mmCIF file of C-alpha atoms and ligand atoms in Angstrom:
data_model
loop_
_atom_site.group_PDB
_atom_site.id
_atom_site.type_symbol
_atom_site.label_atom_id
_atom_site.label_comp_id
_atom_site.label_asym_id
_atom_site.label_seq_id
_atom_site.Cartn_x
_atom_site.Cartn_y
_atom_site.Cartn_z
ATOM 1 C CA MET A 1074 9.781 -5.429 -18.342
ATOM 2 C CA VAL A 1075 10.031 -3.895 -14.860
ATOM 3 C CA ARG A 1076 12.383 -0.894 -14.724
ATOM 4 C CA GLU A 1077 14.180 0.129 -11.512
ATOM 5 C CA THR A 1078 15.168 3.806 -11.235
ATOM 6 C CA ARG A 1079 16.657 6.102 -8.591
ATOM 7 C CA ILE A 1080 15.609 9.732 -8.489
ATOM 8 C CA THR A 1081 16.413 12.559 -6.103
ATOM 9 C CA ALA A 1082 13.640 14.929 -5.125
ATOM 10 C CA GLY A 1083 13.357 17.118 -2.028
ATOM 11 C CA GLY A 1084 16.922 16.156 -1.087
ATOM 12 C CA ARG A 1085 16.046 12.456 -0.837
ATOM 13 C CA SER A 1086 17.076 9.752 -3.257
ATOM 14 C CA ARG A 1087 14.521 7.024 -3.629
ATOM 15 C CA ARG A 1088 13.929 4.006 -5.815
ATOM 16 C CA TYR A 1089 10.827 3.434 -7.828
ATOM 17 C CA LEU A 1090 9.810 0.551 -10.058
ATOM 18 C CA ASP A 1091 7.781 1.139 -13.179
ATOM 19 C CA ALA A 1092 6.486 -0.748 -16.168
ATOM 20 C CA GLY A 1093 4.342 -0.069 -19.218
ATOM 21 C CA SER A 1094 3.634 3.261 -20.857
ATOM 22 C CA GLY A 1095 0.588 5.477 -20.841
ATOM 23 C CA TRP A 1096 -1.592 7.043 -18.138
ATOM 24 C CA PRO A 1097 0.133 6.670 -14.746
ATOM 25 C CA VAL A 1098 -1.116 4.386 -11.988
ATOM 26 C CA VAL A 1099 0.775 4.850 -8.707
ATOM 27 C CA LEU A 1100 0.823 1.823 -6.392
ATOM 28 C CA LEU A 1101 1.893 2.347 -2.758
ATOM 29 C CA HIS A 1102 3.065 -0.633 -0.791
ATOM 30 C CA ALA A 1103 1.886 -2.133 2.491
ATOM 31 C CA PHE A 1104 3.705 -2.310 5.827
ATOM 32 C CA PRO A 1105 6.411 -3.593 6.280
ATOM 33 C CA PHE A 1106 7.287 -4.111 2.632
ATOM 34 C CA SER A 1107 8.753 -2.211 -0.319
ATOM 35 C CA ALA A 1108 7.777 -1.494 -3.906
ATOM 36 C CA ASP A 1109 8.863 -5.057 -4.712
ATOM 37 C CA MET A 1110 5.540 -6.345 -3.398
ATOM 38 C CA TRP A 1111 3.930 -4.925 -6.580
ATOM 39 C CA ARG A 1112 6.100 -6.971 -8.979
ATOM 40 C CA PRO A 1113 3.266 -9.392 -9.899
ATOM 41 C CA GLN A 1114 1.165 -6.401 -11.027
ATOM 42 C CA LEU A 1115 4.136 -4.612 -12.675
ATOM 43 C CA GLU A 1116 4.783 -7.718 -14.733
ATOM 44 C CA ARG A 1117 1.303 -7.540 -16.270
ATOM 45 C CA VAL A 1118 0.481 -3.920 -16.996
ATOM 46 C CA PRO A 1119 -2.464 -3.518 -19.371
ATOM 47 C CA GLU A 1120 -1.849 -1.776 -22.704
ATOM 48 C CA GLY A 1121 -2.018 2.016 -22.443
ATOM 49 C CA TRP A 1122 -1.067 2.275 -18.739
ATOM 50 C CA ARG A 1123 2.116 2.890 -16.796
ATOM 51 C CA PHE A 1124 2.379 1.428 -13.287
ATOM 52 C CA ILE A 1125 4.739 3.245 -10.895
ATOM 53 C CA ALA A 1126 5.614 1.780 -7.494
ATOM 54 C CA PRO A 1127 7.863 3.878 -5.223
ATOM 55 C CA ASP A 1128 9.510 2.794 -1.986
ATOM 56 C CA LEU A 1129 7.903 4.774 0.832
ATOM 57 C CA ILE A 1130 10.185 6.595 3.320
ATOM 58 C CA GLY A 1131 12.052 4.059 5.461
ATOM 59 C CA PHE A 1132 11.514 1.064 3.151
ATOM 60 C CA GLY A 1133 13.262 -0.581 0.220
ATOM 61 C CA PRO A 1134 16.906 -1.264 -0.579
ATOM 62 C CA ASP A 1135 17.980 2.386 -0.348
ATOM 63 C CA ALA A 1136 16.143 3.227 2.860
ATOM 64 C CA ALA A 1137 17.991 5.463 5.250
ATOM 65 C CA ALA A 1138 16.934 6.541 8.711
ATOM 66 C CA TRP A 1139 14.211 9.230 8.671
ATOM 67 C CA SER A 1140 15.939 12.598 8.854
ATOM 68 C CA GLY A 1141 12.956 14.949 8.927
ATOM 69 C CA ALA A 1142 11.924 17.174 11.809
ATOM 70 C CA GLY A 1143 10.092 15.174 14.471
ATOM 71 C CA ALA A 1144 8.490 11.752 14.172
ATOM 72 C CA LEU A 1145 7.674 10.377 10.725
ATOM 73 C CA THR A 1146 4.021 10.826 9.752
ATOM 74 C CA LEU A 1147 1.843 9.495 6.952
ATOM 75 C CA ASP A 1148 1.698 13.115 5.727
ATOM 76 C CA ASP A 1149 5.502 13.000 5.339
ATOM 77 C CA MET A 1150 5.192 9.805 3.309
ATOM 78 C CA ALA A 1151 2.439 11.383 1.168
ATOM 79 C CA ALA A 1152 4.489 14.556 0.630
ATOM 80 C CA ASP A 1153 7.356 12.382 -0.522
ATOM 81 C CA VAL A 1154 5.092 10.704 -3.120
ATOM 82 C CA ASP A 1155 3.888 14.158 -4.178
ATOM 83 C CA ARG A 1156 7.515 15.249 -4.727
ATOM 84 C CA LEU A 1157 8.222 12.110 -6.728
ATOM 85 C CA LEU A 1158 5.264 12.896 -9.019
ATOM 86 C CA ASP A 1159 6.576 16.430 -9.496
ATOM 87 C CA ALA A 1160 10.025 15.060 -10.324
ATOM 88 C CA LEU A 1161 8.463 12.707 -12.874
ATOM 89 C CA GLU A 1162 6.406 15.628 -14.276
ATOM 90 C CA ILE A 1163 3.162 13.797 -13.533
ATOM 91 C CA GLU A 1164 0.321 16.137 -12.597
ATOM 92 C CA GLU A 1165 -2.520 13.642 -12.367
ATOM 93 C CA ALA A 1166 -2.656 9.908 -11.879
ATOM 94 C CA ILE A 1167 -4.671 7.036 -10.553
ATOM 95 C CA ILE A 1168 -3.233 6.649 -7.088
ATOM 96 C CA GLY A 1169 -3.754 3.928 -4.545
ATOM 97 C CA GLY A 1170 -2.225 1.420 -2.260
ATOM 98 C CA LEU A 1171 -2.651 -1.652 -0.158
ATOM 99 C CA SER A 1172 -3.245 -1.220 3.573
ATOM 100 C CA MET A 1173 -0.613 1.288 4.787
ATOM 101 C CA GLY A 1174 -0.192 2.306 1.125
ATOM 102 C CA ALA A 1175 -3.845 3.309 1.169
ATOM 103 C CA TYR A 1176 -3.413 5.200 4.472
ATOM 104 C CA VAL A 1177 -0.767 7.218 2.588
ATOM 105 C CA THR A 1178 -3.217 7.571 -0.315
ATOM 106 C CA PHE A 1179 -5.800 9.146 2.042
ATOM 107 C CA ALA A 1180 -3.120 11.570 3.312
ATOM 108 C CA LEU A 1181 -2.155 12.507 -0.247
ATOM 109 C CA PHE A 1182 -5.815 12.979 -1.168
ATOM 110 C CA ARG A 1183 -6.236 15.455 1.699
ATOM 111 C CA ALA A 1184 -3.128 17.377 0.580
ATOM 112 C CA ALA A 1185 -3.529 17.215 -3.204
ATOM 113 C CA PRO A 1186 -6.996 15.986 -4.286
ATOM 114 C CA GLN A 1187 -6.479 17.512 -7.754
ATOM 115 C CA ARG A 1188 -3.870 14.843 -8.476
ATOM 116 C CA PHE A 1189 -6.404 12.004 -8.447
ATOM 117 C CA THR A 1190 -8.130 10.759 -11.602
ATOM 118 C CA GLY A 1191 -8.870 7.466 -9.859
ATOM 119 C CA MET A 1192 -8.172 5.782 -6.530
ATOM 120 C CA ILE A 1193 -7.331 2.231 -5.504
ATOM 121 C CA LEU A 1194 -8.044 1.184 -1.924
ATOM 122 C CA ALA A 1195 -6.864 -2.377 -1.350
ATOM 123 C CA ASP A 1196 -7.167 -4.304 1.935
ATOM 124 C CA THR A 1197 -7.378 -1.185 4.017
ATOM 125 C CA ARG A 1198 -9.653 0.850 6.241
ATOM 126 C CA PRO A 1199 -10.225 4.564 6.739
ATOM 127 C CA GLN A 1200 -10.543 4.562 10.538
ATOM 128 C CA ALA A 1201 -7.741 5.547 12.902
ATOM 129 C CA ASP A 1202 -6.407 2.910 15.291
ATOM 130 C CA THR A 1203 -8.592 1.919 18.229
ATOM 131 C CA PRO A 1204 -7.073 2.194 21.744
ATOM 132 C CA GLU A 1205 -6.384 -1.583 21.613
ATOM 133 C CA GLY A 1206 -4.837 -1.134 18.165
ATOM 134 C CA ARG A 1207 -2.537 1.550 19.550
ATOM 135 C CA ASP A 1208 -1.463 -0.752 22.387
ATOM 136 C CA GLY A 1209 -0.692 -3.412 19.788
ATOM 137 C CA ARG A 1210 1.397 -0.926 17.792
ATOM 138 C CA ARG A 1211 3.405 0.030 20.891
ATOM 139 C CA LYS A 1212 4.135 -3.657 21.555
ATOM 140 C CA MET A 1213 5.184 -4.086 17.907
ATOM 141 C CA ILE A 1214 7.505 -1.067 18.239
ATOM 142 C CA GLU A 1215 9.182 -2.724 21.251
ATOM 143 C CA ARG A 1216 9.374 -5.985 19.324
ATOM 144 C CA ALA A 1217 11.011 -4.273 16.314
ATOM 145 C CA GLN A 1218 13.484 -2.470 18.562
ATOM 146 C CA SER A 1219 14.487 -5.596 20.469
ATOM 147 C CA GLY A 1220 14.186 -8.327 17.827
ATOM 148 C CA GLY A 1221 14.418 -6.452 14.528
ATOM 149 C CA PRO A 1222 12.477 -7.236 11.344
ATOM 150 C CA ALA A 1223 12.669 -11.010 11.949
ATOM 151 C CA ALA A 1224 10.662 -10.656 15.168
ATOM 152 C CA VAL A 1225 8.119 -8.458 13.389
ATOM 153 C CA ALA A 1226 7.760 -11.027 10.607
ATOM 154 C CA GLU A 1227 7.214 -13.786 13.155
ATOM 155 C CA ALA A 1228 4.440 -11.830 14.866
ATOM 156 C CA MET A 1229 2.725 -10.575 11.722
ATOM 157 C CA LEU A 1230 2.816 -13.571 9.378
ATOM 158 C CA PRO A 1231 -0.132 -15.487 10.823
ATOM 159 C CA LYS A 1232 -2.447 -12.519 10.215
ATOM 160 C CA LEU A 1233 -0.988 -11.208 6.957
ATOM 161 C CA LEU A 1234 -1.807 -14.314 4.936
ATOM 162 C CA GLY A 1235 -5.228 -15.917 4.766
ATOM 163 C CA PRO A 1236 -5.876 -19.528 5.854
ATOM 164 C CA THR A 1237 -6.231 -20.700 2.232
ATOM 165 C CA THR A 1238 -2.812 -19.319 1.336
ATOM 166 C CA ARG A 1239 -1.243 -20.808 4.454
ATOM 167 C CA ALA A 1240 -2.772 -24.221 3.661
ATOM 168 C CA ARG A 1241 -2.370 -24.316 -0.114
ATOM 169 C CA ARG A 1242 0.436 -21.986 -1.167
ATOM 170 C CA PRO A 1243 3.470 -23.124 0.873
ATOM 171 C CA VAL A 1244 5.932 -20.986 -1.119
ATOM 172 C CA LEU A 1245 4.369 -17.740 0.006
ATOM 173 C CA PRO A 1246 4.933 -17.607 3.820
ATOM 174 C CA PRO A 1247 8.756 -17.963 3.532
ATOM 175 C CA LEU A 1248 8.780 -15.446 0.685
ATOM 176 C CA VAL A 1249 6.791 -12.895 2.678
ATOM 177 C CA ARG A 1250 9.038 -13.515 5.700
ATOM 178 C CA GLN A 1251 12.124 -12.813 3.553
ATOM 179 C CA MET A 1252 10.556 -9.623 2.206
ATOM 180 C CA ILE A 1253 9.980 -8.350 5.771
ATOM 181 C CA GLU A 1254 13.435 -9.414 6.952
ATOM 182 C CA ARG A 1255 15.019 -7.296 4.199
ATOM 183 C CA GLU A 1256 13.556 -4.093 5.732
ATOM 184 C CA ARG A 1257 15.214 -1.919 8.395
ATOM 185 C CA ALA A 1258 14.139 -1.886 12.036
ATOM 186 C CA ASP A 1259 14.146 1.938 12.152
ATOM 187 C CA GLY A 1260 11.966 2.116 9.017
ATOM 188 C CA ILE A 1261 9.524 -0.326 10.612
ATOM 189 C CA VAL A 1262 9.436 1.668 13.869
ATOM 190 C CA GLY A 1263 8.960 4.943 11.976
ATOM 191 C CA ALA A 1264 6.012 3.551 10.024
ATOM 192 C CA LEU A 1265 4.431 2.061 13.167
ATOM 193 C CA GLU A 1266 4.625 5.468 14.857
ATOM 194 C CA ALA A 1267 3.169 7.111 11.743
ATOM 195 C CA MET A 1268 0.247 4.650 11.588
ATOM 196 C CA LEU A 1269 -0.340 4.962 15.334
ATOM 197 C CA ALA A 1270 -0.777 8.725 14.980
ATOM 198 C CA ARG A 1271 -2.856 8.716 11.797
ATOM 199 C CA PRO A 1272 -6.192 10.545 11.767
ATOM 200 C CA ASP A 1273 -9.580 9.104 10.873
ATOM 201 C CA SER A 1274 -10.028 9.304 7.083
ATOM 202 C CA THR A 1275 -13.734 8.364 7.172
ATOM 203 C CA PRO A 1276 -14.862 12.016 6.746
ATOM 204 C CA ASP A 1277 -12.874 12.171 3.480
ATOM 205 C CA LEU A 1278 -14.719 9.297 1.809
ATOM 206 C CA GLY A 1279 -17.665 11.466 0.751
ATOM 207 C CA ARG A 1280 -15.302 13.924 -0.940
ATOM 208 C CA ILE A 1281 -13.743 11.308 -3.231
ATOM 209 C CA GLY A 1282 -15.310 12.192 -6.582
ATOM 210 C CA CYS A 1283 -13.075 10.164 -8.894
ATOM 211 C CA PRO A 1284 -13.742 6.501 -9.718
ATOM 212 C CA ALA A 1285 -12.439 4.219 -6.969
ATOM 213 C CA LEU A 1286 -11.630 0.540 -6.837
ATOM 214 C CA VAL A 1287 -12.157 -0.944 -3.382
ATOM 215 C CA ILE A 1288 -10.647 -4.397 -3.303
ATOM 216 C CA VAL A 1289 -10.255 -6.884 -0.463
ATOM 217 C CA GLY A 1290 -9.450 -10.514 0.183
ATOM 218 C CA ASP A 1291 -12.419 -12.344 1.648
ATOM 219 C CA GLU A 1292 -10.104 -13.858 4.313
ATOM 220 C CA ASP A 1293 -8.500 -10.533 5.289
ATOM 221 C CA GLU A 1294 -8.383 -10.500 9.108
ATOM 222 C CA ILE A 1295 -6.533 -7.183 9.484
ATOM 223 C CA THR A 1296 -8.859 -5.037 7.355
ATOM 224 C CA PRO A 1297 -11.868 -7.299 6.787
ATOM 225 C CA PRO A 1298 -14.412 -7.116 3.932
ATOM 226 C CA ALA A 1299 -16.829 -5.190 6.207
ATOM 227 C CA ASP A 1300 -14.403 -2.234 6.133
ATOM 228 C CA ALA A 1301 -14.237 -2.436 2.328
ATOM 229 C CA ALA A 1302 -18.047 -2.515 2.093
ATOM 230 C CA MET A 1303 -18.281 0.565 4.334
ATOM 231 C CA MET A 1304 -15.832 2.501 2.118
ATOM 232 C CA HIS A 1305 -17.656 1.352 -1.013
ATOM 233 C CA ASN A 1306 -20.967 2.619 0.398
ATOM 234 C CA GLN A 1307 -19.543 6.055 1.135
ATOM 235 C CA ILE A 1308 -17.582 6.673 -2.080
ATOM 236 C CA ALA A 1309 -19.915 7.841 -4.851
ATOM 237 C CA ARG A 1310 -18.215 6.200 -7.841
ATOM 238 C CA SER A 1311 -16.765 3.098 -6.295
ATOM 239 C CA ARG A 1312 -16.510 -0.488 -7.446
ATOM 240 C CA LEU A 1313 -16.152 -3.226 -4.817
ATOM 241 C CA VAL A 1314 -14.283 -6.441 -5.595
ATOM 242 C CA VAL A 1315 -13.997 -9.206 -2.980
ATOM 243 C CA LEU A 1316 -11.294 -11.697 -3.933
ATOM 244 C CA PRO A 1317 -11.975 -15.284 -2.864
ATOM 245 C CA GLU A 1318 -9.343 -17.295 -0.988
ATOM 246 C CA ALA A 1319 -7.176 -14.246 -0.264
ATOM 247 C CA GLY A 1320 -6.119 -12.714 3.025
ATOM 248 C CA HIS A 1321 -4.651 -9.264 3.791
ATOM 249 C CA LEU A 1322 -1.886 -9.444 1.157
ATOM 250 C CA SER A 1323 -4.377 -10.123 -1.627
ATOM 251 C CA SER A 1324 -2.168 -8.736 -4.417
ATOM 252 C CA LEU A 1325 0.497 -11.331 -3.558
ATOM 253 C CA GLU A 1326 -1.807 -14.171 -2.495
ATOM 254 C CA VAL A 1327 -4.039 -14.170 -5.585
ATOM 255 C CA PRO A 1328 -1.992 -12.051 -8.026
ATOM 256 C CA ASP A 1329 -4.004 -13.134 -11.072
ATOM 257 C CA GLY A 1330 -7.367 -12.226 -9.533
ATOM 258 C CA PHE A 1331 -6.028 -8.937 -8.194
ATOM 259 C CA THR A 1332 -4.394 -7.960 -11.497
ATOM 260 C CA LEU A 1333 -7.536 -8.852 -13.434
ATOM 261 C CA ALA A 1334 -9.722 -6.740 -11.127
ATOM 262 C CA LEU A 1335 -7.306 -3.833 -11.490
ATOM 263 C CA SER A 1336 -7.184 -4.152 -15.293
ATOM 264 C CA ASP A 1337 -10.997 -4.375 -15.503
ATOM 265 C CA PHE A 1338 -11.325 -1.244 -13.371
ATOM 266 C CA LEU A 1339 -8.817 0.685 -15.488
ATOM 267 C CA THR A 1340 -10.181 -0.342 -18.846
ATOM 268 C CA SER A 1341 -13.888 -0.031 -18.065
ATOM 269 C CA ASN A 1342 -14.003 2.950 -15.685
ATOM 270 C CA LEU A 1343 -11.403 5.420 -16.772
HETATM 271 C C1 MLT B 384 -0.293 -3.099 6.284
HETATM 272 O O1 MLT B 384 -0.521 -4.159 5.698
HETATM 273 O O2 MLT B 384 0.130 -2.104 5.687
HETATM 274 C C2 MLT B 384 -0.538 -3.030 7.763
HETATM 275 O O3 MLT B 384 -1.038 -4.244 8.215
HETATM 276 C C3 MLT B 384 -1.450 -1.915 8.116
HETATM 277 C C4 MLT B 384 -1.739 -1.801 9.577
HETATM 278 O O4 MLT B 384 -1.025 -2.398 10.392
HETATM 279 O O5 MLT B 384 -2.689 -1.080 9.926
#
């Protein structure tokens, strides 16, 4: 059963989903989604584990405009996760995310490495944006401001899902579109600005001493398998899983394969 809870910490109320009981596994969602993207994994938590999926700042049904000082950063999002863990009286956990969720994971690792007993890096990359990537972000910011989440969904969908999903899983593109259209334009803009300004996390890879699961869809165009292989080579205790017939949203595109890889990692490594 997936539980949905609201909790106030650091003056902000946020929703988190959780399921199971046991050692905590924190799953941070991708852009521009909410904790709901982890429902397939929350519905199949292995025995002895508790999966916790919070909405990051600016996303989810309770999202309000960012009210911090200055532009939203990935450090702000990580600090918010840190406060949630304090509020839940969780000192240590396996922490990870998919794509932007993993960018937030890197930021949290820099701020609070002692929290990590394991790390999950799904469909992501450690590098900062390239100059072309930054130009693309600025265009997406304009698109979000003028056309809202629907325009962002239109632009992102072709790259988010792999060709196999687009050809063989017709239910998924409209579902992913709906998920994006439920988000707020200001949350989307805030996250784009945060990702645009993020630092290079490559120098941190060698400092990750806990077991890590690096997982990627073999059809991921946004953060391709070469990025996953590079992270795997630089993290001492890492396991690399390449999921066939999955694109960037591998946890949604091949939920069974993703959940199995996650369960195998938890039960055999930790
Ligand atoms: C995501 O899936 O979180 C985004 O595609 C990440 C990004 O745009 O870099």
